[in-house]
Amino acid sequence: MSSGVEPVLSVRNLTVHYGAARALGDVSLDVLPGEIVTIVGGNGAGKSTLLKTVSGVPELMKSVRGSVTVLGRRATRLSAHRIAGLGLAHVPEGRRVFPESTVAENLLLGAYRRRDRAAVAADLEAVFDRFPVLRERRRQAAGLLSGGEQQMLAIGRGLMSRPRVLLLDEPSLGLAPILVDEVFAIVEALRAEGTTILLVEQMAARALAIADRAYVLETGTVVAEGRAADLAADPQVRAAYLGAERR
Ligand code: ATP
């Protein structure tokens, strides 16, 4: 990059297919240390596919062309757990918590690669400090949590791997407005603490308001990129993505 700072995550010329259908075409992006970068785009634009490809979701791997680099290490077509080992955590759309397992068990699954037990225990406490409701419910089955609590759990589980870069897919999806506020506040707090974040959000205006930079995806292709504030002020972006959104 021209800034001379090495990206935490770098994607080059990524093309991905589901069978014969192209979901991503020649996508390139960078996420620099400490940034929030958001991907803006309509339904089916390829946002989730991008995050899944970066984090190594197996169903896509055979079709991937191009490259993904995490902290300078080549991650293209590595297995998801190897990519996690490079310092990347993915909080998928729809939370995907294990409903029969307890809250604490779900969180500890996020640390399954780690052998530093004392530090894991400390990080579990840190997640409970961040999300006190999870401490209260630590012995409950995760499936009994509300949608908002499950989102906190999914983010907490991602943090348990001590990621350098966190991928968040639609963290506000289906949440009541007050919880949406909470989720955005959490994302900002994480960035303030030094976590680098790649954020996919339907609430594009809110995502752009907290992001440093953004990329606009249409039918699998990057059609615009730049400073989030500039894109939020761009008439075309406003008309296409920000019109209907309140707040
Ligand atoms: P949304 O906001 O609706 O989740 P998105 O931008 O995340 O959309 P993707 O879910 O990445 O978009 O989908 C990109 C394209 O790939 C769409 O055309 C979608 O129909 C297709 N697609 C996604 N998942 C699959 C799958 N498992 N099998 C086949 N096609 C898929």
PDB file of C-alpha atoms and ligand atoms in Angstrom:
ATOM      1  CA  MET A   1       0.000   0.000   0.000  1.00  0.00           C
ATOM      2  CA  SER A   2       1.112   3.515  -0.608  1.00  0.00           C
ATOM      3  CA  SER A   3       0.966   4.315   3.122  1.00  0.00           C
ATOM      4  CA  GLY A   4       3.867   1.922   3.703  1.00  0.00           C
ATOM      5  CA  VAL A   5       2.042   0.234   6.582  1.00  0.00           C
ATOM      6  CA  GLU A   6       1.746  -3.520   6.208  1.00  0.00           C
ATOM      7  CA  PRO A   7      -1.913  -4.570   6.068  1.00  0.00           C
ATOM      8  CA  VAL A   8      -3.222  -6.956   8.701  1.00  0.00           C
ATOM      9  CA  LEU A   9      -5.396  -8.468   5.998  1.00  0.00           C
ATOM     10  CA  SER A  10      -4.801  -8.230   2.305  1.00  0.00           C
ATOM     11  CA  VAL A  11      -6.994  -9.678  -0.446  1.00  0.00           C
ATOM     12  CA  ARG A  12      -5.864  -9.671  -4.058  1.00  0.00           C
ATOM     13  CA  ASN A  13      -7.895 -10.477  -7.156  1.00  0.00           C
ATOM     14  CA  LEU A  14     -10.197 -12.843  -5.323  1.00  0.00           C
ATOM     15  CA  THR A  15     -12.645 -14.734  -7.508  1.00  0.00           C
ATOM     16  CA  VAL A  16     -15.023 -17.294  -5.998  1.00  0.00           C
ATOM     17  CA  HIS A  17     -17.758 -19.459  -7.487  1.00  0.00           C
ATOM     18  CA  TYR A  18     -20.629 -21.503  -6.114  1.00  0.00           C
ATOM     19  CA  GLY A  19     -20.754 -24.150  -8.818  1.00  0.00           C
ATOM     20  CA  ALA A  20     -21.041 -22.209 -12.051  1.00  0.00           C
ATOM     21  CA  ALA A  21     -22.287 -19.032 -10.370  1.00  0.00           C
ATOM     22  CA  ARG A  22     -19.667 -16.370  -9.708  1.00  0.00           C
ATOM     23  CA  ALA A  23     -20.071 -14.825  -6.237  1.00  0.00           C
ATOM     24  CA  LEU A  24     -16.882 -12.714  -6.210  1.00  0.00           C
ATOM     25  CA  GLY A  25     -14.953 -11.365  -9.179  1.00  0.00           C
ATOM     26  CA  ASP A  26     -11.452  -9.960  -8.873  1.00  0.00           C
ATOM     27  CA  VAL A  27     -11.927  -8.414  -5.422  1.00  0.00           C
ATOM     28  CA  SER A  28      -8.937  -6.685  -3.829  1.00  0.00           C
ATOM     29  CA  LEU A  29      -8.898  -4.957  -0.457  1.00  0.00           C
ATOM     30  CA  ASP A  30      -6.631  -4.125   2.441  1.00  0.00           C
ATOM     31  CA  VAL A  31      -7.308  -3.730   6.136  1.00  0.00           C
ATOM     32  CA  LEU A  32      -4.611  -1.792   7.971  1.00  0.00           C
ATOM     33  CA  PRO A  33      -3.688  -2.181  11.647  1.00  0.00           C
ATOM     34  CA  GLY A  34      -6.259  -0.603  13.942  1.00  0.00           C
ATOM     35  CA  GLU A  35      -8.780   0.137  11.228  1.00  0.00           C
ATOM     36  CA  ILE A  36     -12.459  -0.596  10.988  1.00  0.00           C
ATOM     37  CA  VAL A  37     -13.127  -1.360   7.347  1.00  0.00           C
ATOM     38  CA  THR A  38     -16.701  -1.966   6.270  1.00  0.00           C
ATOM     39  CA  ILE A  39     -18.124  -3.689   3.206  1.00  0.00           C
ATOM     40  CA  VAL A  40     -21.259  -2.044   1.865  1.00  0.00           C
ATOM     41  CA  GLY A  41     -23.547  -3.796  -0.605  1.00  0.00           C
ATOM     42  CA  GLY A  42     -27.054  -5.054  -1.222  1.00  0.00           C
ATOM     43  CA  ASN A  43     -28.418  -8.541  -0.709  1.00  0.00           C
ATOM     44  CA  GLY A  44     -26.401 -11.111  -2.592  1.00  0.00           C
ATOM     45  CA  ALA A  45     -23.545  -8.711  -3.390  1.00  0.00           C
ATOM     46  CA  GLY A  46     -21.029 -11.204  -2.021  1.00  0.00           C
ATOM     47  CA  LYS A  47     -20.260  -9.710   1.387  1.00  0.00           C
ATOM     48  CA  SER A  48     -20.671 -12.925   3.373  1.00  0.00           C
ATOM     49  CA  THR A  49     -18.854 -14.896   0.692  1.00  0.00           C
ATOM     50  CA  LEU A  50     -15.898 -12.536   1.029  1.00  0.00           C
ATOM     51  CA  LEU A  51     -15.683 -13.056   4.788  1.00  0.00           C
ATOM     52  CA  LYS A  52     -16.151 -16.815   4.425  1.00  0.00           C
ATOM     53  CA  THR A  53     -13.426 -17.051   1.815  1.00  0.00           C
ATOM     54  CA  VAL A  54     -11.007 -15.033   3.916  1.00  0.00           C
ATOM     55  CA  SER A  55     -11.627 -17.216   6.966  1.00  0.00           C
ATOM     56  CA  GLY A  56     -11.385 -20.507   5.074  1.00  0.00           C
ATOM     57  CA  VAL A  57     -14.921 -21.886   4.982  1.00  0.00           C
ATOM     58  CA  PRO A  58     -14.331 -25.256   3.298  1.00  0.00           C
ATOM     59  CA  GLU A  59     -17.227 -25.363   0.817  1.00  0.00           C
ATOM     60  CA  LEU A  60     -15.695 -22.501  -1.155  1.00  0.00           C
ATOM     61  CA  MET A  61     -12.052 -23.451  -1.117  1.00  0.00           C
ATOM     62  CA  LYS A  62     -11.825 -25.370  -4.386  1.00  0.00           C
ATOM     63  CA  SER A  63     -13.159 -22.459  -6.401  1.00  0.00           C
ATOM     64  CA  VAL A  64     -10.961 -19.736  -4.901  1.00  0.00           C
ATOM     65  CA  ARG A  65      -8.650 -17.810  -7.233  1.00  0.00           C
ATOM     66  CA  GLY A  66      -6.489 -14.927  -6.076  1.00  0.00           C
ATOM     67  CA  SER A  67      -4.794 -14.494  -2.723  1.00  0.00           C
ATOM     68  CA  VAL A  68      -5.503 -13.774   0.915  1.00  0.00           C
ATOM     69  CA  THR A  69      -2.690 -12.658   3.244  1.00  0.00           C
ATOM     70  CA  VAL A  70      -3.062 -12.384   7.011  1.00  0.00           C
ATOM     71  CA  LEU A  71      -0.288 -10.541   8.849  1.00  0.00           C
ATOM     72  CA  GLY A  72       2.069 -11.148   5.981  1.00  0.00           C
ATOM     73  CA  ARG A  73       1.396 -14.895   5.841  1.00  0.00           C
ATOM     74  CA  ARG A  74      -0.297 -16.445   2.866  1.00  0.00           C
ATOM     75  CA  ALA A  75      -3.735 -17.732   3.922  1.00  0.00           C
ATOM     76  CA  THR A  76      -5.223 -18.660   0.566  1.00  0.00           C
ATOM     77  CA  ARG A  77      -6.938 -22.048   0.731  1.00  0.00           C
ATOM     78  CA  LEU A  78      -5.551 -22.861   4.171  1.00  0.00           C
ATOM     79  CA  SER A  79      -7.993 -24.659   6.450  1.00  0.00           C
ATOM     80  CA  ALA A  80     -10.111 -22.481   8.713  1.00  0.00           C
ATOM     81  CA  HIS A  81      -8.216 -23.522  11.840  1.00  0.00           C
ATOM     82  CA  ARG A  82      -4.841 -22.706  10.268  1.00  0.00           C
ATOM     83  CA  ILE A  83      -6.155 -19.274   9.280  1.00  0.00           C
ATOM     84  CA  ALA A  84      -7.467 -18.792  12.817  1.00  0.00           C
ATOM     85  CA  GLY A  85      -3.965 -19.649  13.969  1.00  0.00           C
ATOM     86  CA  LEU A  86      -2.608 -16.733  11.944  1.00  0.00           C
ATOM     87  CA  GLY A  87      -4.663 -14.387  14.143  1.00  0.00           C
ATOM     88  CA  LEU A  88      -8.028 -14.093  12.432  1.00  0.00           C
ATOM     89  CA  ALA A  89     -11.449 -14.694  13.996  1.00  0.00           C
ATOM     90  CA  HIS A  90     -14.757 -14.765  12.128  1.00  0.00           C
ATOM     91  CA  VAL A  91     -18.068 -14.039  13.853  1.00  0.00           C
ATOM     92  CA  PRO A  92     -20.496 -15.401  11.264  1.00  0.00           C
ATOM     93  CA  GLU A  93     -23.891 -14.087  10.305  1.00  0.00           C
ATOM     94  CA  GLY A  94     -26.560 -15.642  12.491  1.00  0.00           C
ATOM     95  CA  ARG A  95     -24.185 -16.083  15.467  1.00  0.00           C
ATOM     96  CA  ARG A  96     -23.884 -19.919  15.071  1.00  0.00           C
ATOM     97  CA  VAL A  97     -23.532 -20.641  18.755  1.00  0.00           C
ATOM     98  CA  PHE A  98     -23.794 -24.251  19.916  1.00  0.00           C
ATOM     99  CA  PRO A  99     -27.265 -24.210  21.471  1.00  0.00           C
ATOM    100  CA  GLU A 100     -26.869 -27.288  23.686  1.00  0.00           C
ATOM    101  CA  SER A 101     -23.533 -26.183  25.117  1.00  0.00           C
ATOM    102  CA  THR A 102     -23.302 -23.723  27.968  1.00  0.00           C
ATOM    103  CA  VAL A 103     -22.293 -20.115  27.521  1.00  0.00           C
ATOM    104  CA  ALA A 104     -18.898 -20.812  29.117  1.00  0.00           C
ATOM    105  CA  GLU A 105     -18.341 -23.856  26.905  1.00  0.00           C
ATOM    106  CA  ASN A 106     -19.139 -21.834  23.798  1.00  0.00           C
ATOM    107  CA  LEU A 107     -16.637 -19.187  24.854  1.00  0.00           C
ATOM    108  CA  LEU A 108     -13.935 -21.728  25.580  1.00  0.00           C
ATOM    109  CA  LEU A 109     -14.423 -23.216  22.114  1.00  0.00           C
ATOM    110  CA  GLY A 110     -13.085 -19.922  20.809  1.00  0.00           C
ATOM    111  CA  ALA A 111      -9.836 -20.668  22.632  1.00  0.00           C
ATOM    112  CA  TYR A 112      -9.535 -24.312  21.615  1.00  0.00           C
ATOM    113  CA  ARG A 113      -6.168 -23.770  19.930  1.00  0.00           C
ATOM    114  CA  ARG A 114      -4.630 -22.119  22.942  1.00  0.00           C
ATOM    115  CA  ARG A 115      -2.548 -23.960  25.542  1.00  0.00           C
ATOM    116  CA  ASP A 116      -1.977 -21.012  27.886  1.00  0.00           C
ATOM    117  CA  ARG A 117      -4.638 -22.022  30.379  1.00  0.00           C
ATOM    118  CA  ALA A 118      -4.103 -19.229  32.875  1.00  0.00           C
ATOM    119  CA  ALA A 119      -4.321 -16.609  30.139  1.00  0.00           C
ATOM    120  CA  VAL A 120      -7.431 -18.292  28.708  1.00  0.00           C
ATOM    121  CA  ALA A 121      -9.060 -18.124  32.143  1.00  0.00           C
ATOM    122  CA  ALA A 122      -8.132 -14.450  32.375  1.00  0.00           C
ATOM    123  CA  ASP A 123      -9.536 -13.794  28.913  1.00  0.00           C
ATOM    124  CA  LEU A 124     -12.762 -15.567  29.868  1.00  0.00           C
ATOM    125  CA  GLU A 125     -13.058 -13.184  32.809  1.00  0.00           C
ATOM    126  CA  ALA A 126     -12.357 -10.260  30.477  1.00  0.00           C
ATOM    127  CA  VAL A 127     -15.197 -11.378  28.194  1.00  0.00           C
ATOM    128  CA  PHE A 128     -17.470 -11.648  31.237  1.00  0.00           C
ATOM    129  CA  ASP A 129     -16.426  -8.138  32.287  1.00  0.00           C
ATOM    130  CA  ARG A 130     -17.244  -6.861  28.809  1.00  0.00           C
ATOM    131  CA  PHE A 131     -20.553  -8.743  28.653  1.00  0.00           C
ATOM    132  CA  PRO A 132     -21.813  -9.111  32.258  1.00  0.00           C
ATOM    133  CA  VAL A 133     -24.972 -10.886  31.106  1.00  0.00           C
ATOM    134  CA  LEU A 134     -22.798 -13.743  29.874  1.00  0.00           C
ATOM    135  CA  ARG A 135     -21.268 -14.132  33.326  1.00  0.00           C
ATOM    136  CA  GLU A 136     -24.753 -14.350  34.817  1.00  0.00           C
ATOM    137  CA  ARG A 137     -25.693 -16.996  32.287  1.00  0.00           C
ATOM    138  CA  ARG A 138     -22.393 -18.825  32.024  1.00  0.00           C
ATOM    139  CA  ARG A 139     -23.893 -22.186  33.026  1.00  0.00           C
ATOM    140  CA  GLN A 140     -27.010 -21.883  30.857  1.00  0.00           C
ATOM    141  CA  ALA A 141     -27.419 -23.526  27.471  1.00  0.00           C
ATOM    142  CA  ALA A 142     -26.570 -20.961  24.781  1.00  0.00           C
ATOM    143  CA  GLY A 143     -29.760 -21.806  22.918  1.00  0.00           C
ATOM    144  CA  LEU A 144     -31.752 -20.247  25.756  1.00  0.00           C
ATOM    145  CA  LEU A 145     -30.163 -16.829  25.287  1.00  0.00           C
ATOM    146  CA  SER A 146     -31.951 -13.990  23.494  1.00  0.00           C
ATOM    147  CA  GLY A 147     -30.740 -12.922  20.043  1.00  0.00           C
ATOM    148  CA  GLY A 148     -28.774 -10.031  21.497  1.00  0.00           C
ATOM    149  CA  GLU A 149     -27.146 -12.213  24.109  1.00  0.00           C
ATOM    150  CA  GLN A 150     -26.232 -14.776  21.466  1.00  0.00           C
ATOM    151  CA  GLN A 151     -24.581 -12.001  19.451  1.00  0.00           C
ATOM    152  CA  MET A 152     -22.545 -10.979  22.502  1.00  0.00           C
ATOM    153  CA  LEU A 153     -21.633 -14.644  22.944  1.00  0.00           C
ATOM    154  CA  ALA A 154     -20.567 -14.984  19.318  1.00  0.00           C
ATOM    155  CA  ILE A 155     -18.376 -11.879  19.568  1.00  0.00           C
ATOM    156  CA  GLY A 156     -17.000 -13.049  22.916  1.00  0.00           C
ATOM    157  CA  ARG A 157     -16.151 -16.431  21.414  1.00  0.00           C
ATOM    158  CA  GLY A 158     -14.290 -14.669  18.616  1.00  0.00           C
ATOM    159  CA  LEU A 159     -12.310 -12.638  21.137  1.00  0.00           C
ATOM    160  CA  MET A 160     -11.265 -15.764  23.034  1.00  0.00           C
ATOM    161  CA  SER A 161      -8.742 -16.550  20.311  1.00  0.00           C
ATOM    162  CA  ARG A 162      -7.090 -13.147  20.906  1.00  0.00           C
ATOM    163  CA  PRO A 163      -7.466 -12.218  17.243  1.00  0.00           C
ATOM    164  CA  ARG A 164      -5.439  -9.547  15.525  1.00  0.00           C
ATOM    165  CA  VAL A 165      -8.240  -9.124  13.016  1.00  0.00           C
ATOM    166  CA  LEU A 166     -11.912  -9.761  13.653  1.00  0.00           C
ATOM    167  CA  LEU A 167     -14.416 -10.382  10.843  1.00  0.00           C
ATOM    168  CA  LEU A 168     -17.953  -9.448  11.856  1.00  0.00           C
ATOM    169  CA  ASP A 169     -20.827 -10.486   9.595  1.00  0.00           C
ATOM    170  CA  GLU A 170     -24.068  -8.579  10.222  1.00  0.00           C
ATOM    171  CA  PRO A 171     -23.656  -8.268  13.994  1.00  0.00           C
ATOM    172  CA  SER A 172     -26.793  -6.110  14.303  1.00  0.00           C
ATOM    173  CA  LEU A 173     -29.045  -8.464  12.325  1.00  0.00           C
ATOM    174  CA  GLY A 174     -32.414  -8.989  13.969  1.00  0.00           C
ATOM    175  CA  LEU A 175     -31.600  -7.015  17.103  1.00  0.00           C
ATOM    176  CA  ALA A 176     -33.780  -4.442  18.844  1.00  0.00           C
ATOM    177  CA  PRO A 177     -32.561  -0.834  18.363  1.00  0.00           C
ATOM    178  CA  ILE A 178     -31.072  -0.546  21.841  1.00  0.00           C
ATOM    179  CA  LEU A 179     -29.038  -3.688  21.239  1.00  0.00           C
ATOM    180  CA  VAL A 180     -27.950  -2.411  17.851  1.00  0.00           C
ATOM    181  CA  ASP A 181     -26.536   0.628  19.651  1.00  0.00           C
ATOM    182  CA  GLU A 182     -24.771  -1.685  22.054  1.00  0.00           C
ATOM    183  CA  VAL A 183     -23.255  -3.760  19.254  1.00  0.00           C
ATOM    184  CA  PHE A 184     -21.909  -0.685  17.468  1.00  0.00           C
ATOM    185  CA  ALA A 185     -20.488   0.607  20.757  1.00  0.00           C
ATOM    186  CA  ILE A 186     -18.756  -2.737  21.276  1.00  0.00           C
ATOM    187  CA  VAL A 187     -17.234  -2.643  17.804  1.00  0.00           C
ATOM    188  CA  GLU A 188     -15.869   0.844  18.446  1.00  0.00           C
ATOM    189  CA  ALA A 189     -14.542  -0.197  21.850  1.00  0.00           C
ATOM    190  CA  LEU A 190     -12.741  -3.162  20.322  1.00  0.00           C
ATOM    191  CA  ARG A 191     -11.089  -0.938  17.773  1.00  0.00           C
ATOM    192  CA  ALA A 192     -10.073   1.500  20.516  1.00  0.00           C
ATOM    193  CA  GLU A 193      -8.378  -1.420  22.250  1.00  0.00           C
ATOM    194  CA  GLY A 194      -6.389  -2.209  19.125  1.00  0.00           C
ATOM    195  CA  THR A 195      -8.406  -4.908  17.384  1.00  0.00           C
ATOM    196  CA  THR A 196      -8.563  -4.521  13.627  1.00  0.00           C
ATOM    197  CA  ILE A 197     -12.058  -5.112  12.252  1.00  0.00           C
ATOM    198  CA  LEU A 198     -13.602  -6.014   8.899  1.00  0.00           C
ATOM    199  CA  LEU A 199     -17.319  -5.340   9.274  1.00  0.00           C
ATOM    200  CA  VAL A 200     -20.229  -6.396   7.066  1.00  0.00           C
ATOM    201  CA  GLU A 201     -23.471  -4.618   7.973  1.00  0.00           C
ATOM    202  CA  GLN A 202     -26.881  -4.062   6.438  1.00  0.00           C
ATOM    203  CA  MET A 203     -27.023  -0.839   8.435  1.00  0.00           C
ATOM    204  CA  ALA A 204     -24.632   0.832   6.047  1.00  0.00           C
ATOM    205  CA  ALA A 205     -24.989   4.374   7.400  1.00  0.00           C
ATOM    206  CA  ARG A 206     -24.117   3.266  10.882  1.00  0.00           C
ATOM    207  CA  ALA A 207     -21.278   1.105   9.689  1.00  0.00           C
ATOM    208  CA  LEU A 208     -19.843   3.985   7.646  1.00  0.00           C
ATOM    209  CA  ALA A 209     -20.178   6.274  10.671  1.00  0.00           C
ATOM    210  CA  ILE A 210     -17.744   4.176  12.719  1.00  0.00           C
ATOM    211  CA  ALA A 211     -15.527   2.866   9.912  1.00  0.00           C
ATOM    212  CA  ASP A 212     -12.270   4.374   8.705  1.00  0.00           C
ATOM    213  CA  ARG A 213     -12.569   3.069   5.164  1.00  0.00           C
ATOM    214  CA  ALA A 214     -15.113   1.170   3.112  1.00  0.00           C
ATOM    215  CA  TYR A 215     -15.519  -0.865  -0.044  1.00  0.00           C
ATOM    216  CA  VAL A 216     -18.765  -1.028  -2.015  1.00  0.00           C
ATOM    217  CA  LEU A 217     -19.554  -4.442  -3.516  1.00  0.00           C
ATOM    218  CA  GLU A 218     -22.031  -4.985  -6.331  1.00  0.00           C
ATOM    219  CA  THR A 219     -22.645  -8.435  -7.781  1.00  0.00           C
ATOM    220  CA  GLY A 220     -19.331  -9.620  -6.438  1.00  0.00           C
ATOM    221  CA  THR A 221     -17.193  -6.729  -7.674  1.00  0.00           C
ATOM    222  CA  VAL A 222     -15.743  -3.698  -5.870  1.00  0.00           C
ATOM    223  CA  VAL A 223     -17.344  -0.666  -7.513  1.00  0.00           C
ATOM    224  CA  ALA A 224     -16.144   2.001  -5.077  1.00  0.00           C
ATOM    225  CA  GLU A 225     -13.698   2.336  -2.217  1.00  0.00           C
ATOM    226  CA  GLY A 226     -12.374   5.111  -0.062  1.00  0.00           C
ATOM    227  CA  ARG A 227     -12.655   6.875   3.253  1.00  0.00           C
ATOM    228  CA  ALA A 228     -15.894   5.916   4.960  1.00  0.00           C
ATOM    229  CA  ALA A 229     -16.858   9.572   5.461  1.00  0.00           C
ATOM    230  CA  ASP A 230     -16.391  10.285   1.762  1.00  0.00           C
ATOM    231  CA  LEU A 231     -18.485   7.288   0.708  1.00  0.00           C
ATOM    232  CA  ALA A 232     -21.203   8.228   3.211  1.00  0.00           C
ATOM    233  CA  ALA A 233     -21.375  11.636   1.521  1.00  0.00           C
ATOM    234  CA  ASP A 234     -21.275  10.256  -2.026  1.00  0.00           C
ATOM    235  CA  PRO A 235     -24.659  10.832  -3.725  1.00  0.00           C
ATOM    236  CA  GLN A 236     -24.609   7.493  -5.543  1.00  0.00           C
ATOM    237  CA  VAL A 237     -23.786   5.553  -2.390  1.00  0.00           C
ATOM    238  CA  ARG A 238     -26.411   7.483  -0.489  1.00  0.00           C
ATOM    239  CA  ALA A 239     -29.076   6.781  -3.075  1.00  0.00           C
ATOM    240  CA  ALA A 240     -28.217   3.098  -3.406  1.00  0.00           C
ATOM    241  CA  TYR A 241     -27.465   2.101   0.179  1.00  0.00           C
ATOM    242  CA  LEU A 242     -28.305   4.783   2.708  1.00  0.00           C
ATOM    243  CA  GLY A 243     -31.723   5.998   1.603  1.00  0.00           C
ATOM    244  CA  ALA A 244     -34.077   3.813   3.583  1.00  0.00           C
ATOM    245  CA  GLU A 245     -32.027   3.476   6.703  1.00  0.00           C
ATOM    246  CA  ARG A 246     -33.112   5.421   9.754  1.00  0.00           C
ATOM    247  CA  ARG A 247     -30.692   6.926  12.258  1.00  0.00           C
TER     248      ARG A 247
HETATM  249  P1  ATP B   1     -26.775 -10.945   2.137  1.00  0.00           P
HETATM  250  O1  ATP B   1     -26.669  -9.565   2.654  1.00  0.00           O
HETATM  251  O2  ATP B   1     -28.104 -11.268   1.542  1.00  0.00           O
HETATM  252  O3  ATP B   1     -26.267 -11.994   3.084  1.00  0.00           O
HETATM  253  P2  ATP B   1     -24.253 -11.042   0.732  1.00  0.00           P
HETATM  254  O4  ATP B   1     -23.757  -9.773   0.155  1.00  0.00           O
HETATM  255  O5  ATP B   1     -23.635 -11.511   1.992  1.00  0.00           O
HETATM  256  O6  ATP B   1     -25.821 -10.987   0.844  1.00  0.00           O
HETATM  257  P3  ATP B   1     -23.556 -13.615  -0.296  1.00  0.00           P
HETATM  258  O7  ATP B   1     -24.337 -14.354   0.752  1.00  0.00           O
HETATM  259  O8  ATP B   1     -22.081 -13.614  -0.207  1.00  0.00           O
HETATM  260  O9  ATP B   1     -24.066 -12.127  -0.410  1.00  0.00           O
HETATM  261  O10 ATP B   1     -24.003 -14.196  -1.709  1.00  0.00           O
HETATM  262  C1  ATP B   1     -23.366 -13.832  -2.939  1.00  0.00           C
HETATM  263  C2  ATP B   1     -23.977 -14.634  -4.064  1.00  0.00           C
HETATM  264  O11 ATP B   1     -23.697 -16.009  -3.911  1.00  0.00           O
HETATM  265  C3  ATP B   1     -25.496 -14.513  -4.151  1.00  0.00           C
HETATM  266  O12 ATP B   1     -25.863 -14.518  -5.496  1.00  0.00           O
HETATM  267  C4  ATP B   1     -25.989 -15.763  -3.453  1.00  0.00           C
HETATM  268  O13 ATP B   1     -27.229 -16.175  -3.969  1.00  0.00           O
HETATM  269  C5  ATP B   1     -24.895 -16.769  -3.814  1.00  0.00           C
HETATM  270  N1  ATP B   1     -24.715 -17.774  -2.752  1.00  0.00           N
HETATM  271  C6  ATP B   1     -24.449 -17.532  -1.460  1.00  0.00           C
HETATM  272  N2  ATP B   1     -24.310 -18.686  -0.783  1.00  0.00           N
HETATM  273  C7  ATP B   1     -24.490 -19.684  -1.688  1.00  0.00           C
HETATM  274  C8  ATP B   1     -24.450 -21.103  -1.603  1.00  0.00           C
HETATM  275  N3  ATP B   1     -24.187 -21.736  -0.455  1.00  0.00           N
HETATM  276  N4  ATP B   1     -24.689 -21.790  -2.736  1.00  0.00           N
HETATM  277  C9  ATP B   1     -24.937 -21.167  -3.908  1.00  0.00           C
HETATM  278  N5  ATP B   1     -24.966 -19.827  -4.051  1.00  0.00           N
HETATM  279  C10 ATP B   1     -24.748 -19.085  -2.947  1.00  0.00           C
END
